[in-house]
mmCIF file of C-alpha atoms in Angstrom:
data_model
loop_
_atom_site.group_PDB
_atom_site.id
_atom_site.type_symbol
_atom_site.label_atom_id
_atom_site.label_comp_id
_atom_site.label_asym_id
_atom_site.label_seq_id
_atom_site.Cartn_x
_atom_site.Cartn_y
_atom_site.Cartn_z
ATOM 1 C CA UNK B 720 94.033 82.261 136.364
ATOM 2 C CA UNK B 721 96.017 85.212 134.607
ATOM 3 C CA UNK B 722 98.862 84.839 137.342
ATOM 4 C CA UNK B 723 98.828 80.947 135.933
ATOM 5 C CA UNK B 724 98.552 81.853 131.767
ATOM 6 C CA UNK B 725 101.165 84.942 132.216
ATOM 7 C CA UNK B 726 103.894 82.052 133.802
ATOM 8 C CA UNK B 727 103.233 80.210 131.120
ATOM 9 C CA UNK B 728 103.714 82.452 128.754
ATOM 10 C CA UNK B 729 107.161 83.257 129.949
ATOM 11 C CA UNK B 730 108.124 79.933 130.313
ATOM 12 C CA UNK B 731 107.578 79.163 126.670
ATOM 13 C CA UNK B 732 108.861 82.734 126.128
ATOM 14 C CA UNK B 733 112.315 81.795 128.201
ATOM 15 C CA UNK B 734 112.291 78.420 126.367
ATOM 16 C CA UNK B 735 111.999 79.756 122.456
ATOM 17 C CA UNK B 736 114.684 82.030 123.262
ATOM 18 C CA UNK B 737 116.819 79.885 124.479
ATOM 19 C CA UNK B 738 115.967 77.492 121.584
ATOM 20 C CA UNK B 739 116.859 80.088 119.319
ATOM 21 C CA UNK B 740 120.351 80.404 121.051
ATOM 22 C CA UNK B 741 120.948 76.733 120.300
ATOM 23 C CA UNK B 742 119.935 76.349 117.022
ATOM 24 C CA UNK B 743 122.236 79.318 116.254
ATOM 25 C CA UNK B 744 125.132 77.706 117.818
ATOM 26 C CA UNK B 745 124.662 74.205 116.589
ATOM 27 C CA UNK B 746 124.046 75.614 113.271
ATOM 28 C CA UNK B 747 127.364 77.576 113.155
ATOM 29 C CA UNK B 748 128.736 74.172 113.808
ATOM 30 C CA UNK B 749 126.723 72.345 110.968
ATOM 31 C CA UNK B 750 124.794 70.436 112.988
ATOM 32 C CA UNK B 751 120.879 70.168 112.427
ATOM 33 C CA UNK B 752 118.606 68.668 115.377
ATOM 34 C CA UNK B 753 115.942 66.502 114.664
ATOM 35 C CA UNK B 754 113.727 66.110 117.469
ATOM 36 C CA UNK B 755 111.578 63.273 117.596
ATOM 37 C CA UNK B 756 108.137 63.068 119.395
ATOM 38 C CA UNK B 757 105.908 59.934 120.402
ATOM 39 C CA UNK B 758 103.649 58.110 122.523
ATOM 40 C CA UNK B 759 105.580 55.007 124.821
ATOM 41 C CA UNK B 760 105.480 52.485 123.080
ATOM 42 C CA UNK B 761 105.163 53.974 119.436
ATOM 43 C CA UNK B 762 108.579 51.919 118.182
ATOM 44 C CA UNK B 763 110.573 55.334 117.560
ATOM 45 C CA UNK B 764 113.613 53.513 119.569
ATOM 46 C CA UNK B 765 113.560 50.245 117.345
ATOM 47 C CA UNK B 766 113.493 53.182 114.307
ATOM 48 C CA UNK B 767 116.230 55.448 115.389
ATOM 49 C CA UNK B 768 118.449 52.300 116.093
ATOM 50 C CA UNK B 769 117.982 51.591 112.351
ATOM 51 C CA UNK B 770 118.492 54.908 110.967
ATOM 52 C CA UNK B 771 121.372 55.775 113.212
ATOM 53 C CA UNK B 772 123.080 51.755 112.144
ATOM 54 C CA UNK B 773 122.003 52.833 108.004
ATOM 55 C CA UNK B 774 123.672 56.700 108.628
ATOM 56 C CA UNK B 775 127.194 54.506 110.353
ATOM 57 C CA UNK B 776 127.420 52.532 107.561
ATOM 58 C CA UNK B 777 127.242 55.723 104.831
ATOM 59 C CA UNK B 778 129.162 57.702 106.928
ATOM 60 C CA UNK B 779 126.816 60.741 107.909
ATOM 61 C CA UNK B 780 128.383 61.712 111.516
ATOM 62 C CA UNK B 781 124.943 60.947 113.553
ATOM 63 C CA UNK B 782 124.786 61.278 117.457
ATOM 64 C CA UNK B 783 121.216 60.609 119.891
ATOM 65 C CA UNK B 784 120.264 62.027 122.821
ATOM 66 C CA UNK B 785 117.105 60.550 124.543
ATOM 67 C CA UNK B 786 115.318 61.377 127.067
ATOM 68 C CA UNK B 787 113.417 59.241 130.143
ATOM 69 C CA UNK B 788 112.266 59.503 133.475
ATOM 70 C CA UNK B 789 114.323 56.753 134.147
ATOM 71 C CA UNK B 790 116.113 53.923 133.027
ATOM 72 C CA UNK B 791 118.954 54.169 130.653
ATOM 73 C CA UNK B 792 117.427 50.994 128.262
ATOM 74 C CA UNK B 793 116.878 53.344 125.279
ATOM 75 C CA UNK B 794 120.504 54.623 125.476
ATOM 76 C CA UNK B 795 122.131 51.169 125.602
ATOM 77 C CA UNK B 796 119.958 49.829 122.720
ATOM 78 C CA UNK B 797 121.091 53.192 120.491
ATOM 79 C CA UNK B 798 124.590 52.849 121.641
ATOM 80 C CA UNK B 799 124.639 49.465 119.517
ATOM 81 C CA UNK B 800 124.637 51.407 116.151
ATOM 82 C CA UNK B 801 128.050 52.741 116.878
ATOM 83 C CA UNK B 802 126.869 56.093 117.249
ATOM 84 C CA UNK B 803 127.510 58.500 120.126
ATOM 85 C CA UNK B 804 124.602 58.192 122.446
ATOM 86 C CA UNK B 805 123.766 60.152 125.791
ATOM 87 C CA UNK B 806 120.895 59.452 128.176
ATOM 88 C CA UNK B 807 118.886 62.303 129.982
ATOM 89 C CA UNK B 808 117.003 61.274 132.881
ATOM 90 C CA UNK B 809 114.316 63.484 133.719
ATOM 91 C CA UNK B 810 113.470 61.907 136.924
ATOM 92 C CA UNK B 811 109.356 62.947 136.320
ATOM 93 C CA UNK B 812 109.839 65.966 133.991
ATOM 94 C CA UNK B 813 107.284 65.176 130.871
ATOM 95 C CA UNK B 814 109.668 66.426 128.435
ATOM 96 C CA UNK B 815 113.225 68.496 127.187
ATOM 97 C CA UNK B 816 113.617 72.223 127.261
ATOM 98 C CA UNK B 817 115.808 73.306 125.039
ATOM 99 C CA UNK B 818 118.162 74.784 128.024
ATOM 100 C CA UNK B 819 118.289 71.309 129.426
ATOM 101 C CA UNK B 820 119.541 69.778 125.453
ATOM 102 C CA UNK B 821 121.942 72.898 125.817
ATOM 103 C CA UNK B 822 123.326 71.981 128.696
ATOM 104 C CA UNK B 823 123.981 68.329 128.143
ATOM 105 C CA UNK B 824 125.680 68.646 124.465
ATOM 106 C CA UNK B 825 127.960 71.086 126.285
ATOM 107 C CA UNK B 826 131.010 68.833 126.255
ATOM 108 C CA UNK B 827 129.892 65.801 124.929
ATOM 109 C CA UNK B 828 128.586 66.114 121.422
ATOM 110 C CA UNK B 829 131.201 65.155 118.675
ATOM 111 C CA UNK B 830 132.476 68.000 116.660
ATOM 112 C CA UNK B 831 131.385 67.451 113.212
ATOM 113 C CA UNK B 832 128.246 65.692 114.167
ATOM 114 C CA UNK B 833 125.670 66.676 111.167
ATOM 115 C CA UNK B 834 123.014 65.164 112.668
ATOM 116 C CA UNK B 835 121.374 65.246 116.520
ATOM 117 C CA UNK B 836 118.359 63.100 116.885
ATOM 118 C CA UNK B 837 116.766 63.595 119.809
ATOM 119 C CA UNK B 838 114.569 61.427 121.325
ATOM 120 C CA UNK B 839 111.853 63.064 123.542
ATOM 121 C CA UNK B 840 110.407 62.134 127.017
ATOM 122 C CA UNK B 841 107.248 59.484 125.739
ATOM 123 C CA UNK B 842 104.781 62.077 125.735
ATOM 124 C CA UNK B 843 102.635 63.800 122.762
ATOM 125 C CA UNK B 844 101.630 66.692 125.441
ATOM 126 C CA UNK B 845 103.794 68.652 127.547
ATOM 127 C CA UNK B 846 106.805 68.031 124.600
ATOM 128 C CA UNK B 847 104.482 69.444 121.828
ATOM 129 C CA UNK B 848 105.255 73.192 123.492
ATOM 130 C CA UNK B 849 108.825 73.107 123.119
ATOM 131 C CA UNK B 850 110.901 73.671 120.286
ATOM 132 C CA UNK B 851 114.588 72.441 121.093
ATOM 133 C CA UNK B 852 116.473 74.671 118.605
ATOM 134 C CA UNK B 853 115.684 71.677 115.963
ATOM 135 C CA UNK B 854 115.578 72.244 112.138
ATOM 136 C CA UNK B 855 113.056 68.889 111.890
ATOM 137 C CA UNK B 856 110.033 67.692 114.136
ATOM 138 C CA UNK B 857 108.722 64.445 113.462
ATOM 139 C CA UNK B 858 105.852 62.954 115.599
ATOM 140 C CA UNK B 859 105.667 59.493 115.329
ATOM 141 C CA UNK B 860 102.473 56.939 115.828
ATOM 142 C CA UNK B 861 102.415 53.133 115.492
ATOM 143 C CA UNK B 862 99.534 51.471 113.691
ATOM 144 C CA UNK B 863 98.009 49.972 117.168
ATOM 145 C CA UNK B 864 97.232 53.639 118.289
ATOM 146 C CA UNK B 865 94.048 54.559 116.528
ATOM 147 C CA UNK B 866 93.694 56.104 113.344
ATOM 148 C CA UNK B 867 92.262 59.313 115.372
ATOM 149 C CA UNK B 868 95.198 59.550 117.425
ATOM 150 C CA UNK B 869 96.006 63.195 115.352
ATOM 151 C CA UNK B 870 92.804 64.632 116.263
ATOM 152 C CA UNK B 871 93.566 63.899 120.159
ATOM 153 C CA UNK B 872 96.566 65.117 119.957
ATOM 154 C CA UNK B 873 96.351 68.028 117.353
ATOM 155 C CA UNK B 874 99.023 70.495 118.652
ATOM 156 C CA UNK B 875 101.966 67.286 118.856
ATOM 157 C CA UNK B 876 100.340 66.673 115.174
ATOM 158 C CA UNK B 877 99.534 69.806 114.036
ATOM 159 C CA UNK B 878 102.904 71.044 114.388
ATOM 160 C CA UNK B 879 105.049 68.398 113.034
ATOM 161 C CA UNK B 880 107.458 68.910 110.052
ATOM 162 C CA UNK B 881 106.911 65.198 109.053
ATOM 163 C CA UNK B 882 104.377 62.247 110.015
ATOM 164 C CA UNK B 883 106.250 58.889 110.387
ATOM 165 C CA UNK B 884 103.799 55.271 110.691
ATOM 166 C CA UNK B 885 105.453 52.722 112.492
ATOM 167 C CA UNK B 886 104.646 48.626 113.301
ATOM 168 C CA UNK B 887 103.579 48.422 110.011
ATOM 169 C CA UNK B 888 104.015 45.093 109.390
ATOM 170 C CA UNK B 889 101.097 44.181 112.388
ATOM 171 C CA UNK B 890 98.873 46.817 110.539
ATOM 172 C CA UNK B 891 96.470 43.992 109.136
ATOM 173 C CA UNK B 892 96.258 42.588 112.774
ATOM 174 C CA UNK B 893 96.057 46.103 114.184
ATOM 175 C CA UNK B 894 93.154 46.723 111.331
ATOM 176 C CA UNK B 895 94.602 50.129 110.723
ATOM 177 C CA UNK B 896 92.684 52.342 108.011
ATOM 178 C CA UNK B 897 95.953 54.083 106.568
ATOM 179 C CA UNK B 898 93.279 56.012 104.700
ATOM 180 C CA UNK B 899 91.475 57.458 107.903
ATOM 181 C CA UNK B 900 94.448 58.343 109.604
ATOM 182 C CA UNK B 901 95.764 60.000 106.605
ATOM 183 C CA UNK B 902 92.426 62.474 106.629
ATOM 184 C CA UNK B 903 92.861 62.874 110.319
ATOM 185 C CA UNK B 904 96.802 64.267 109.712
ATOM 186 C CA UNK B 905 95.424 66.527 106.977
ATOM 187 C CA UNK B 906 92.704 67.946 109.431
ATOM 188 C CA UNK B 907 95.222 69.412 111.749
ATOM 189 C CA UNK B 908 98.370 69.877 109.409
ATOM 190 C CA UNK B 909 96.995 69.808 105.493
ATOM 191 C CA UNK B 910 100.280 68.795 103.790
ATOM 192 C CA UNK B 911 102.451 67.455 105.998
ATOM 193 C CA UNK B 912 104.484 64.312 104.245
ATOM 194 C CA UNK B 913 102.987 60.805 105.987
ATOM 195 C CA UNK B 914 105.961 58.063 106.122
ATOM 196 C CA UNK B 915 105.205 54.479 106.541
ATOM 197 C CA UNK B 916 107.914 52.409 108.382
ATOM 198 C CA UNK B 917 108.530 49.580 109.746
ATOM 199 C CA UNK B 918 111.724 48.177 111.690
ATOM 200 C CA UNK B 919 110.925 44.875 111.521
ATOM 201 C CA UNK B 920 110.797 44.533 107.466
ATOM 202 C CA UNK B 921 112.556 47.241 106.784
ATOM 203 C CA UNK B 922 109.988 48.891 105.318
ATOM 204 C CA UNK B 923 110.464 52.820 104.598
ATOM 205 C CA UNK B 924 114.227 52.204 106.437
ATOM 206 C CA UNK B 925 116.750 55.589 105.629
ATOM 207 C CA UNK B 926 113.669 57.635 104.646
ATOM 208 C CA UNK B 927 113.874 58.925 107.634
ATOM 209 C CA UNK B 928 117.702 59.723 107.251
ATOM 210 C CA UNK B 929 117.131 61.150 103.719
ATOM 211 C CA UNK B 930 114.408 63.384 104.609
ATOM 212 C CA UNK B 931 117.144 64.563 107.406
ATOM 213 C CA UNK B 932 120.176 65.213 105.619
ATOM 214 C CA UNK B 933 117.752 66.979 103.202
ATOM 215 C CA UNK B 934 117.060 69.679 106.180
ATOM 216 C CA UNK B 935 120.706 69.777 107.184
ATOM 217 C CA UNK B 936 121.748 70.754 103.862
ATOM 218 C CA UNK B 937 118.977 73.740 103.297
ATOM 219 C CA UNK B 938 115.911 71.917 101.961
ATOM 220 C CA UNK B 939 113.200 73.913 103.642
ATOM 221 C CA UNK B 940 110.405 71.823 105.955
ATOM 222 C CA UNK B 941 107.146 71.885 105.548
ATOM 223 C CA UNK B 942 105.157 74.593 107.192
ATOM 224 C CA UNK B 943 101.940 73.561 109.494
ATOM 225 C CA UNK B 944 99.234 75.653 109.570
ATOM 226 C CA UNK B 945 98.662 75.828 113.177
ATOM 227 C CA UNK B 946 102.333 77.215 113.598
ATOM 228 C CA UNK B 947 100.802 80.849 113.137
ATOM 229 C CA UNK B 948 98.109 80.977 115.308
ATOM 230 C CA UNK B 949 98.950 79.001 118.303
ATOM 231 C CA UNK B 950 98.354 80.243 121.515
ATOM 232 C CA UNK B 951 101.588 80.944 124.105
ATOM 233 C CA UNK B 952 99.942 77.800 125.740
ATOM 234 C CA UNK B 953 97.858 75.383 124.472
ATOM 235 C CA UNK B 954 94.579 75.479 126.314
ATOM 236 C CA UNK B 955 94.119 71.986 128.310
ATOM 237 C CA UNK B 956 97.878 71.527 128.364
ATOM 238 C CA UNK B 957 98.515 68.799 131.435
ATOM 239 C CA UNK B 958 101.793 67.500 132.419
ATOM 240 C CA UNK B 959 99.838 64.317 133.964
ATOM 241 C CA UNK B 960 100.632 65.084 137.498
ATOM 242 C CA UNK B 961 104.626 65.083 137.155
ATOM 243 C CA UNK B 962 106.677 67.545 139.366
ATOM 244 C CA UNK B 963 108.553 70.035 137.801
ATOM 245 C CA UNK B 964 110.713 70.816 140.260
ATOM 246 C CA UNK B 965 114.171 69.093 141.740
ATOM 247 C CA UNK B 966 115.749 67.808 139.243
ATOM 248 C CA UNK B 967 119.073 67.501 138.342
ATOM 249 C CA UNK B 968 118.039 66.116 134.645
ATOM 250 C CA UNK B 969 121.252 63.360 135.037
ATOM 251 C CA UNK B 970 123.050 62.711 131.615
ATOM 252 C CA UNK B 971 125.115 59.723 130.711
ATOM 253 C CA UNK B 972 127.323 59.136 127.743
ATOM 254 C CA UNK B 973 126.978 56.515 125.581
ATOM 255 C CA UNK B 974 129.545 56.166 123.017
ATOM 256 C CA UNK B 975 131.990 59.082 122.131
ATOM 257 C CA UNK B 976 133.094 62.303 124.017
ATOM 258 C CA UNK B 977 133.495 65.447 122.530
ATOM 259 C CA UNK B 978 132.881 69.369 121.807
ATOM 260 C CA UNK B 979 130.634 71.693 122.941
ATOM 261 C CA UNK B 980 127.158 72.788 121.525
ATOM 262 C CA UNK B 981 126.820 72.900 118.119
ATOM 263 C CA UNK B 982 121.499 73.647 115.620
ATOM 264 C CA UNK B 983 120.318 74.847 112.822
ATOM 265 C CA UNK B 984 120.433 78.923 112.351
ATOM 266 C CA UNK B 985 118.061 80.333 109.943
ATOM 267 C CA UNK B 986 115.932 77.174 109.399
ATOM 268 C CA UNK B 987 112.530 77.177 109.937
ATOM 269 C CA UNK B 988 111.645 75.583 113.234
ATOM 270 C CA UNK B 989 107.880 74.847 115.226
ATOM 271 C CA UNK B 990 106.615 77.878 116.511
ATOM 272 C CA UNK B 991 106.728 78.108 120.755
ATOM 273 C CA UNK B 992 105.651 80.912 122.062
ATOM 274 C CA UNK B 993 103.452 81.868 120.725
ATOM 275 C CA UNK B 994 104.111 77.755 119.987
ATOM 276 C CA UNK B 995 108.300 63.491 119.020
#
């Protein structure tokens, strides 16, 4: 059992390191990653399509990486903004390490991009342990989840930057208590800013944007509680049975070429090791 805790402990060691590397080059470059965590299904695609058409149209040089065991249907849907997209199949790997982001914005993201959402593997598990050299982590939940779905999850949630709601124009259907999930968020990360949204009406649409560009440009994020005293590991941590091993982690372009790496130095970012 030590053998197992001491490998994971220098994998998450390996990976904040790493993640440190990137947000120092990306950030030399002006470029701030926002990395964006979810269950499937949670609408974060139907969102970042919105917020990467609303950043087009004022000009904010946006690009979007995303991340799936397979399928390319998120990348073609984000491509339709305009913006430079790039899909990352994982082919079973339950989420991004920052070497892996590293390695596929080598060459292809834009110089002058001032914004890098990423869109993370469906997953509010194995991603929660990762930080990907961003300056922003939002974890996402749609109103048909459950209003305890931050107490299940409490290191995804507990370590977020920002909260975002989504679907909620089916909340009445749903019968979501905004109020009980509220107290649940505060529980595991007292604070932390909850945004309602929803891509349908339009509701909340370029908060998400705004409380970006406010990040690239210095603002400081909040800071979760549970950032200083996570273990290396959280205990219970189960990639669901996916193999780590084989991969090539494929990437395909959507939208324009360009530089190398370019995220965030000196920002605060989640905590790794020790830790949408």
């Amino acid at each position: 059992m030590c053998r197992v805790v001491d490998l994971q402990q220098a994998v998450l060691a390996k990976n904040a390191s790493a993640a440190q590397t990137l947000r120092t080059a990306l950030g030399a470059r002006g470029t701030a990653v926002v990395n964006l965590l979810s269950s499937p299904g949670s609408g974060k695609t139907a969102l970042l399509e919105q917020e990467l058409g609303l950043a087009r149209e004022r000009a904010v040089p946006v690009a979007a990486l995303t991340a799936d065991l397979a399928t390319e249907n998120d990348a073609t849907r984000l491509a339709r903004s305009g913006a430079p997209v790039k899909q990352v199949l994982t082919d079973g790997l339950c989420h991004l390490e920052a070497h892996m982001l590293g390695r596929h914005l080598d060459g292809w993201l834009p110089d002058g991009t001032r914004l890098l959402f990423v869109e993370n593997v469906g997953n509010l598990v194995c991603p929660a342990s990762y930080d990907l050299g961003e300056s922003l982590r939002i974890v996402l939940a749609s109103v048909t989840e459950g209003e305890d779905k931050p107490l299940k999850y409490p290191t995804a949630f507990g370590l977020a930057h920002l909260v975002v709601v989504t679907k909620t124009d089916i909340a009445g259907a749903a019968g979501f208590d905004e109020a009980a999930f509220r107290a649940n968020v505060r529980q595991v990360n007292p604070g932390v800013e909850v945004l309602l949204t929803s891509a349908r009406t339009g509701e909340g649409a370029g908060a998400l944007l705004d409380r970006a560009l406010a990040v690239a440009d210095g603002k400081p994020v909040h800071t979760p509680v549970m950032a200083g005293r996570q273990p290396a590991h959280p205990p219970g941590h189960d990639h669901g049975g996916h193999d780590h091993g084989g991969h090539d982690h494929r990437g395909h372009a959507h939208g324009h070429p360009g530089g190398g790496p370019a995220a965030d130095a000196g920002r605060p970012r989640p905590a790794t090791a020790p830790t949408r």
